[in-house]
CSV table of C-alpha atoms (C1' of nucleotides) in Angstrom, one decimal:
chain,number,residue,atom,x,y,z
E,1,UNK,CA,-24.1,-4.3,-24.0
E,2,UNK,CA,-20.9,-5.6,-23.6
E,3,UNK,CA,-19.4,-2.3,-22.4
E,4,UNK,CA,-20.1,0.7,-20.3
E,5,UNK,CA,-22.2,1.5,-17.2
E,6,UNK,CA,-23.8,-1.5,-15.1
E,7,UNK,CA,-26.9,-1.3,-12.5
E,8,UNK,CA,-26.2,-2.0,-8.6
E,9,UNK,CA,-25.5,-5.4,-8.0
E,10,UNK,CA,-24.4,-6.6,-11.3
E,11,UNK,CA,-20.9,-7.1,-12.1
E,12,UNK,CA,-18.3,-5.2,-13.0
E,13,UNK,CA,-17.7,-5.6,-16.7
E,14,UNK,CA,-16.3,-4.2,-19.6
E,15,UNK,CA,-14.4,-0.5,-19.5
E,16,UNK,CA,-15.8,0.0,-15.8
E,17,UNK,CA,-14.0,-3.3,-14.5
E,18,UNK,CA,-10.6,-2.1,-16.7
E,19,UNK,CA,-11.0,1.3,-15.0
E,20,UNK,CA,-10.7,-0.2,-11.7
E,21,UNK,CA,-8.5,-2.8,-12.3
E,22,UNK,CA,-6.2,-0.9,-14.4
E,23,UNK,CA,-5.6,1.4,-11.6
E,24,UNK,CA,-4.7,-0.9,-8.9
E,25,UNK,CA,-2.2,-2.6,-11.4
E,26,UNK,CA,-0.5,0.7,-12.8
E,27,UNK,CA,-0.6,2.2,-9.0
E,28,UNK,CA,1.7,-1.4,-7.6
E,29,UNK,CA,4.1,-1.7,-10.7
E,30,UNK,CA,4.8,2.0,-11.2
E,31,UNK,CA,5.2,2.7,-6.8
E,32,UNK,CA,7.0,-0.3,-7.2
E,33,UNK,CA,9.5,0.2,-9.6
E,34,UNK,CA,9.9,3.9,-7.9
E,35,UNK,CA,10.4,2.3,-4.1
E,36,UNK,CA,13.0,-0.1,-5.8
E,37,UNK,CA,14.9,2.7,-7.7
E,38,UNK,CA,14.5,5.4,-5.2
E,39,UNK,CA,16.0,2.8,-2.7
E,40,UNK,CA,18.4,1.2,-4.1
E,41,UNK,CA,20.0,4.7,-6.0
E,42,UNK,CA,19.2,6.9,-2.7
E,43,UNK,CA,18.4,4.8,0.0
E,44,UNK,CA,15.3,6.7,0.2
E,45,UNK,CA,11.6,4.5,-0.1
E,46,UNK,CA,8.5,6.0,-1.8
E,47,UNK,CA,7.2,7.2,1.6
E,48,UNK,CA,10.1,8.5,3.1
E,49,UNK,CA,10.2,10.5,-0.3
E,50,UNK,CA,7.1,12.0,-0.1
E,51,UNK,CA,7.7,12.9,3.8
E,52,UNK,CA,10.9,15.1,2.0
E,53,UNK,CA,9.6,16.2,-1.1
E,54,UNK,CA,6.2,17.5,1.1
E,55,UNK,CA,8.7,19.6,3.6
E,56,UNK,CA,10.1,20.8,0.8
E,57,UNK,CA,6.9,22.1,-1.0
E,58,UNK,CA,6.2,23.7,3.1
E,59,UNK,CA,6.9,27.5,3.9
E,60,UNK,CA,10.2,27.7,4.7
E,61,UNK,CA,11.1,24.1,4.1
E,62,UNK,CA,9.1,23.0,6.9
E,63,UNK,CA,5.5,21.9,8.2
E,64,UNK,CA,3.5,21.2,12.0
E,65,UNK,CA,3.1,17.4,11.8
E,66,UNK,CA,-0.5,17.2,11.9
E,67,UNK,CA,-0.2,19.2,8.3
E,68,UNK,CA,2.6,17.0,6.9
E,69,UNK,CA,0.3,13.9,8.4
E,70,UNK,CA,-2.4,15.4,6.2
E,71,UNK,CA,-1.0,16.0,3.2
E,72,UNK,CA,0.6,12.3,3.0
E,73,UNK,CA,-2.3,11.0,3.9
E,74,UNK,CA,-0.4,9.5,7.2
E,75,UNK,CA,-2.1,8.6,10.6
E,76,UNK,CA,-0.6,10.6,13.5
E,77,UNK,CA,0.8,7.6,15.0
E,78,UNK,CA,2.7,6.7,11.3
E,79,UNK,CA,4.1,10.0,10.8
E,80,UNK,CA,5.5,10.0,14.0
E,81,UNK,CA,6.6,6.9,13.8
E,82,UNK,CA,8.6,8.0,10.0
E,83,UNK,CA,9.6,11.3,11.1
E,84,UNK,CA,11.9,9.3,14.1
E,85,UNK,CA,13.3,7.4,11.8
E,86,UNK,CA,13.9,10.3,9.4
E,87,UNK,CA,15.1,12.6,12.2
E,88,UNK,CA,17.6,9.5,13.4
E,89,UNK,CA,19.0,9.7,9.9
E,90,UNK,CA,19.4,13.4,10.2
E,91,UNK,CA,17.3,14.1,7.3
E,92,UNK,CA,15.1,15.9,8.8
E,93,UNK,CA,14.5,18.2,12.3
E,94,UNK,CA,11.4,19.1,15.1
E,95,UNK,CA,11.2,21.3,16.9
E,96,UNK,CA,8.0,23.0,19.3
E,97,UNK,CA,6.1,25.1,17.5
E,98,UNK,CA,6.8,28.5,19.3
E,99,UNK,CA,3.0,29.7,18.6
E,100,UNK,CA,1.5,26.7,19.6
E,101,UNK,CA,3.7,24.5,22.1
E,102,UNK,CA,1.5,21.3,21.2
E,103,UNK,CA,3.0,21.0,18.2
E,104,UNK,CA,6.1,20.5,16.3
E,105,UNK,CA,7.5,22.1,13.5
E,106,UNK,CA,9.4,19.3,10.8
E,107,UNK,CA,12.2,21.0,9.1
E,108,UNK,CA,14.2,19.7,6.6
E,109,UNK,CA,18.1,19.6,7.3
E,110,UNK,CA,20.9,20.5,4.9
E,111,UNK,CA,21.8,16.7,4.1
E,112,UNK,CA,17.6,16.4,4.0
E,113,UNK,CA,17.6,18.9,1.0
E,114,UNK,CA,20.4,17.4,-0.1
E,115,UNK,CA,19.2,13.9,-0.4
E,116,UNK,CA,15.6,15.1,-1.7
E,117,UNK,CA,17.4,17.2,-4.5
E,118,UNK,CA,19.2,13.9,-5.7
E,119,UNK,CA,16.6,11.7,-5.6
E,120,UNK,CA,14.0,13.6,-7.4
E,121,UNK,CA,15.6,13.7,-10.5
E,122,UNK,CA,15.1,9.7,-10.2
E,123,UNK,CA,11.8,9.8,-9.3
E,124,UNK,CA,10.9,12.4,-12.1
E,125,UNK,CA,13.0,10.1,-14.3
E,126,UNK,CA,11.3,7.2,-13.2
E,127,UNK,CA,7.8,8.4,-13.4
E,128,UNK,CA,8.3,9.9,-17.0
E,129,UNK,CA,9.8,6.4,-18.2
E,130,UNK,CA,6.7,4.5,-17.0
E,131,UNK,CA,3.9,6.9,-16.9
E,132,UNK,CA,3.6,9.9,-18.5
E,133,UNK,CA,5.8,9.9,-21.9
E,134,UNK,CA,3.6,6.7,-22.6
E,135,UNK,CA,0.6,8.9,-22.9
E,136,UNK,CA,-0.2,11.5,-25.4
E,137,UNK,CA,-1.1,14.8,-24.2
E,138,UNK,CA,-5.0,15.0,-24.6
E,139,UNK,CA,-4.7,11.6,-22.4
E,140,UNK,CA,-2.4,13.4,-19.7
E,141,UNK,CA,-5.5,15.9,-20.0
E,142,UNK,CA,-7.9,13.6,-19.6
E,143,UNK,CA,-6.7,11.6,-16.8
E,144,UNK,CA,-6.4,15.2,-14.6
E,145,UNK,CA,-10.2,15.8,-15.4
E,146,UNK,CA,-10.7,12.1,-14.6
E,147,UNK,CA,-9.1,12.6,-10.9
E,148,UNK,CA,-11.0,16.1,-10.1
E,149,UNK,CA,-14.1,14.4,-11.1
E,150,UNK,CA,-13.9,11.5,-8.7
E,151,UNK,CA,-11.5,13.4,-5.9
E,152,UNK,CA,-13.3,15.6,-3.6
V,1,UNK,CA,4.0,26.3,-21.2
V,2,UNK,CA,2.3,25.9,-18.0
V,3,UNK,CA,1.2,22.3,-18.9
V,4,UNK,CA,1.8,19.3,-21.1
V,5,UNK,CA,4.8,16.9,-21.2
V,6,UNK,CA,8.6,18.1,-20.1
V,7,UNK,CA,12.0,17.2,-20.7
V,8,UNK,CA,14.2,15.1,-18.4
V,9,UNK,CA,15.2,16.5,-15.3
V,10,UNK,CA,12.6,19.2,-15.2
V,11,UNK,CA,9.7,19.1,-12.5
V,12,UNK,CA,6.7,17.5,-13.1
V,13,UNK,CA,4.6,20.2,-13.9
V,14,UNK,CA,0.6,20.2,-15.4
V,15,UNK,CA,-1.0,18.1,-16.5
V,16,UNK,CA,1.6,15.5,-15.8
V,17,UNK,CA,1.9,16.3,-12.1
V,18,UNK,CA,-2.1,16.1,-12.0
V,19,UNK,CA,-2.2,12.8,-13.8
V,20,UNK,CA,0.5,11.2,-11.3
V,21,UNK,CA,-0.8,12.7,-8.2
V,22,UNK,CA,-4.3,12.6,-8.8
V,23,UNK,CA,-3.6,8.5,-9.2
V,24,UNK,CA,-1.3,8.2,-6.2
V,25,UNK,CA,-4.5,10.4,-3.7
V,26,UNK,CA,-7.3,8.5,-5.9
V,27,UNK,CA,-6.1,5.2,-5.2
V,28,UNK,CA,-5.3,5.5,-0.9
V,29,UNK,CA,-8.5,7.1,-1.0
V,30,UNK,CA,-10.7,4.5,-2.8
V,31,UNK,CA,-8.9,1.2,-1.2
V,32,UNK,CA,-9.2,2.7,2.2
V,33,UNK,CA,-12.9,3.4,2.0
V,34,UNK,CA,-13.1,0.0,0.2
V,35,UNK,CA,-11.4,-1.6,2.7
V,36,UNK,CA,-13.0,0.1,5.7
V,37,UNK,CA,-16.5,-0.9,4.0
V,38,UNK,CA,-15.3,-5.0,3.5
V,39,UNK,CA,-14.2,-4.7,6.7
V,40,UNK,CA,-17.1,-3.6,8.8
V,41,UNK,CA,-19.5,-5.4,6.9
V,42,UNK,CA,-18.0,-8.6,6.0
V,43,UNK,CA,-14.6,-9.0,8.1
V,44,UNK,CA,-12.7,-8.7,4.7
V,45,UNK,CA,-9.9,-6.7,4.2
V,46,UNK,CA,-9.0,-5.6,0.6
V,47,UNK,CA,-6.0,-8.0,0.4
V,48,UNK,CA,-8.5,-11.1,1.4
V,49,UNK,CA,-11.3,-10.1,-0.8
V,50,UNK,CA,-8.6,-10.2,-4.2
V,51,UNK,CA,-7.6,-13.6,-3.0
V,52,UNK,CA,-11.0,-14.7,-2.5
V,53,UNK,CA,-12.1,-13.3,-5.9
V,54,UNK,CA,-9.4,-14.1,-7.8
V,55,UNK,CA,-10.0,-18.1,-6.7
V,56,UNK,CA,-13.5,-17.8,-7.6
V,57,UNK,CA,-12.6,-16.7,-11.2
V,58,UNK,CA,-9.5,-19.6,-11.5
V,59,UNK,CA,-10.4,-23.1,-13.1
V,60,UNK,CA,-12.6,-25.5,-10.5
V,61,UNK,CA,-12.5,-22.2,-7.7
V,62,UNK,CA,-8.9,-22.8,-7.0
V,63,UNK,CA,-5.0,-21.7,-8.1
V,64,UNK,CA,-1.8,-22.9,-7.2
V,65,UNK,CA,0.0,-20.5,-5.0
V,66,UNK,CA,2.1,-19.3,-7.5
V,67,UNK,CA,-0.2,-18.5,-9.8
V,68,UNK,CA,-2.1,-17.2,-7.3
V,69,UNK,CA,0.7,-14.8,-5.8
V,70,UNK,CA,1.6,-13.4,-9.2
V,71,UNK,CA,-2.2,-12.7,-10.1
V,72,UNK,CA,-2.7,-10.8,-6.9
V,73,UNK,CA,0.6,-9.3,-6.8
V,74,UNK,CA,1.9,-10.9,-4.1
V,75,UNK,CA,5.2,-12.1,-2.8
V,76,UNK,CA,5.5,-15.9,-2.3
V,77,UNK,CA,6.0,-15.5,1.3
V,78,UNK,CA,2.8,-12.5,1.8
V,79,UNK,CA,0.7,-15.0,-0.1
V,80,UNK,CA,1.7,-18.4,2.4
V,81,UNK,CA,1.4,-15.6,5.2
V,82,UNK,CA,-2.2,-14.6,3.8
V,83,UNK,CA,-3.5,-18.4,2.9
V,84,UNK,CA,-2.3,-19.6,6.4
V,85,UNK,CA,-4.9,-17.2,7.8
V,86,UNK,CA,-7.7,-17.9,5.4
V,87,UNK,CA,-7.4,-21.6,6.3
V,88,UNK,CA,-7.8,-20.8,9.8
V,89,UNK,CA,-10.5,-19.1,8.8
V,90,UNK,CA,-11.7,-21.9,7.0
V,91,UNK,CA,-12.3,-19.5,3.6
V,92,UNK,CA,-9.6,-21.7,1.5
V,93,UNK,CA,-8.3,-25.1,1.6
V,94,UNK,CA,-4.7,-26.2,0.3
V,95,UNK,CA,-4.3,-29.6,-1.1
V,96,UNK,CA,-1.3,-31.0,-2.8
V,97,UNK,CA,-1.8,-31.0,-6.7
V,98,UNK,CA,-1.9,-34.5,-7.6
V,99,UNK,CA,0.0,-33.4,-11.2
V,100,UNK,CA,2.9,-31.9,-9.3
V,101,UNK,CA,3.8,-32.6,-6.0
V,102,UNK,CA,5.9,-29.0,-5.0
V,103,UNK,CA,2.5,-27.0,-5.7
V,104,UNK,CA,-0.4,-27.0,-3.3
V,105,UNK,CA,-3.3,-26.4,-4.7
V,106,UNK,CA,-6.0,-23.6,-3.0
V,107,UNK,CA,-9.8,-23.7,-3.5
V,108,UNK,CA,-12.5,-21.8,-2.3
V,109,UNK,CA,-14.7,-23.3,0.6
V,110,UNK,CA,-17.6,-23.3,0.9
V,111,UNK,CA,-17.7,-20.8,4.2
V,112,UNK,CA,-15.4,-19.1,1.6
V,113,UNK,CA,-17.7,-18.7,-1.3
V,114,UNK,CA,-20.2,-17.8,0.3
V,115,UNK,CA,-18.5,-15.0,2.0
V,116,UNK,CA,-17.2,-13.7,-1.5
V,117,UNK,CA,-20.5,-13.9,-3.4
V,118,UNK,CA,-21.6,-11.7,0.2
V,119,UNK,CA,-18.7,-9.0,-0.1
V,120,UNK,CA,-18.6,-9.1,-3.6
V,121,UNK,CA,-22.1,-7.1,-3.7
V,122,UNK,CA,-20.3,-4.0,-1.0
V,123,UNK,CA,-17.4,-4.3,-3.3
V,124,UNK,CA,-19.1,-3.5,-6.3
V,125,UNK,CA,-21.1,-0.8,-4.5
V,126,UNK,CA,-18.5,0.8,-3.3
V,127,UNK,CA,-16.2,1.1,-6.7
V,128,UNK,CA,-19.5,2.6,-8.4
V,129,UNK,CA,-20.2,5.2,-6.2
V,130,UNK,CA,-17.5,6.5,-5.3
V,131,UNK,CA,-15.2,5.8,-8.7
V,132,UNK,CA,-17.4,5.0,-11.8
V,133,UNK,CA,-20.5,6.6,-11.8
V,134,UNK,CA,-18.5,9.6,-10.9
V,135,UNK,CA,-17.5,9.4,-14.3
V,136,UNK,CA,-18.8,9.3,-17.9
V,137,UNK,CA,-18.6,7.0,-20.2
V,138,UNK,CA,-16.1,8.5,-22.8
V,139,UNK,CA,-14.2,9.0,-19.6
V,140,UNK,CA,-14.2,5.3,-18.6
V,141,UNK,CA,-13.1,4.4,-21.9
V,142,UNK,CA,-10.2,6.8,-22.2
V,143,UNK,CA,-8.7,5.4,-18.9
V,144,UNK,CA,-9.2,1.6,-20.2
V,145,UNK,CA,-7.3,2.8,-22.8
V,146,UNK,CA,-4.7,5.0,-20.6
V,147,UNK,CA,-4.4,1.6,-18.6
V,148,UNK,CA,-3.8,-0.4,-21.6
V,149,UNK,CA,-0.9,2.1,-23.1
V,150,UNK,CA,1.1,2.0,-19.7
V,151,UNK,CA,0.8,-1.4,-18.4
V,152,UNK,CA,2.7,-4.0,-20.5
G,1,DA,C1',20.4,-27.2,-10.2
G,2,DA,C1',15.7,-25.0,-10.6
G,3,DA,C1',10.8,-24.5,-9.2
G,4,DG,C1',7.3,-24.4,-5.6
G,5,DA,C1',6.4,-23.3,-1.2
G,6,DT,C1',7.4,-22.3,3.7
G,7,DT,C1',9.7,-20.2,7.9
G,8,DG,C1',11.3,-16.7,10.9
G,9,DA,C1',13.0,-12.1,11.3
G,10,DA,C1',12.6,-7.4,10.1
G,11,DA,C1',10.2,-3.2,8.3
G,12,DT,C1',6.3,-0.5,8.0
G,13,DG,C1',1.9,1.4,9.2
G,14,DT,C1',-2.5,1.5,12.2
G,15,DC,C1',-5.2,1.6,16.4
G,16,DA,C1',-6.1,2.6,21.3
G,17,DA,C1',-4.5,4.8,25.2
G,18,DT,C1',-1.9,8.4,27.1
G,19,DC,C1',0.5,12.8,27.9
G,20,DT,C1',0.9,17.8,27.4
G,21,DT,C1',-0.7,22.3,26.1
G,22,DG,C1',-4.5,25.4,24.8
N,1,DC,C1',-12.6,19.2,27.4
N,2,DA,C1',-10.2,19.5,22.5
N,3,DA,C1',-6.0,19.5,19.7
N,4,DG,C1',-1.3,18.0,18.8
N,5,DA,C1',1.7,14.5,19.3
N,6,DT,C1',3.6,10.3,21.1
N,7,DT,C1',3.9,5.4,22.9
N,8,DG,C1',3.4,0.5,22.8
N,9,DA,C1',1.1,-3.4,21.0
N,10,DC,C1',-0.5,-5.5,17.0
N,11,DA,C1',-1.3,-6.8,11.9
N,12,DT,C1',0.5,-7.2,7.5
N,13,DT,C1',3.9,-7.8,4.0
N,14,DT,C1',8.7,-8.5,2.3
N,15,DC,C1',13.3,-10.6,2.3
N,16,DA,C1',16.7,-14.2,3.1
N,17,DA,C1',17.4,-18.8,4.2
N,18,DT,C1',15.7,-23.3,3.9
N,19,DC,C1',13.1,-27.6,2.7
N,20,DT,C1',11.1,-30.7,-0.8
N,21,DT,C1',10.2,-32.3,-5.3
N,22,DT,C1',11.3,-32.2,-10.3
DNA sequence: AAAGATTGAAATGTCAATCTTG
DNA sequence: CAAGATTGACATTTCAATCTTT
């Protein structure tokens, strides 16, 4: 029983602990080697990214904060935080929600889509180099079934 | 083609774009709850609990720093950061290595070990029920092997 | 000079408290 | 009062520069 399933309170062992384990190594080289590429080629980091690529994926380029918060899985008090830094940079844009004065509507700016449209081709470059052309394509299949089985 | 691998420059699409993201929202979501649980229980974060672990699995309970830093993915300076705190603590101890006099030498305590062999049982509670019994066992073999084909 | 480790400064993100609008 | 967002203080980690030993 060197393998497989273990009972609460016993160690991890065998494919369970290389499940685990192999995830928290892949997840810091691979965002990594992104956060160095996508900075040093674009002066962009991994998060900052994500903010651009998320506001992208939005209706009409754009999302409230609390839903851009969300998706990036950001506290309110980080994504504020980014999105001043982002709008300093003039990547990005608020402004009050006309439906809801509480909130703010995050638009991307015309040097924001320009920067994003640049630096994804790196970070689909990168991703593909380290990640997915290592993989065949019944494990690409497999890992998607993997993370709808454990995500909720 | 509405899945499977693409060529460079195209979007990540399918099953590629499920295996990335699925890692990037499985991992902030496991190591948060992880780390919200060490924390509450056993005033651990995750960062503390590797270090600790990771010394309890070196020879005699104890690492140099560098070896230390590079098992835990550390930077030099994070790890004398992190150790300075542990010693307050009184979790580790440094002491000069006798072999070489430019590496200090950490061990476990005894405050320390005790703590671990404590946290160690939330830990492993935690990664099976919210990651590995989610899972079967063909599944927790194919990522061991995903792991093993990406990392080198 | 290179390796091991540390120091202080800077960047990044979280929490608690607060402000405004609904 | 609840929701959306912000503010300031704090914790953590990295980088560049430095110190000591090999």
């Amino acid at each position: 029983m060197s393998n497989g399933k273990r009972a609460t309170g016993e160690e991890l062992a065998g494919d369970e602990l290389a499940a685990w384990h192999g995830m928290l190594e892949a997840h810091a080289t691979l965002t990594r080697e992104l956060d160095r590429r996508l900075r040093s080629v674009h002066g962009l980091g991994v998060s900052e990214f994500d903010v651009l690529i998320t506001l992208f994926n939005g209706p009409g380029r754009g999302l409230r904060m609390t839903d851009l918060a969300e998706a990036i899985m950001f506290s309110p008090a980080g994504l504020t935080h980014m999105v001043t830094r982002l709008e300093r940079d003039r990547l990005v844009q608020r402004a009050v929600d006309p439906g809801d004065r509480r909130s703010f509507l995050v638009r991307l700016t015309p040097d924001g889509l320009a920067r994003l449209v640049a630096a994804r081709v790196t970070h689909n470059d990168v991703i593909r180099a380290l990640f997915t052309t290592k993989l065949t394509s019944a494990q690409l299949r497999h890992l998607a079934g993997i993370w709808a089985a454990i995500l909720p």
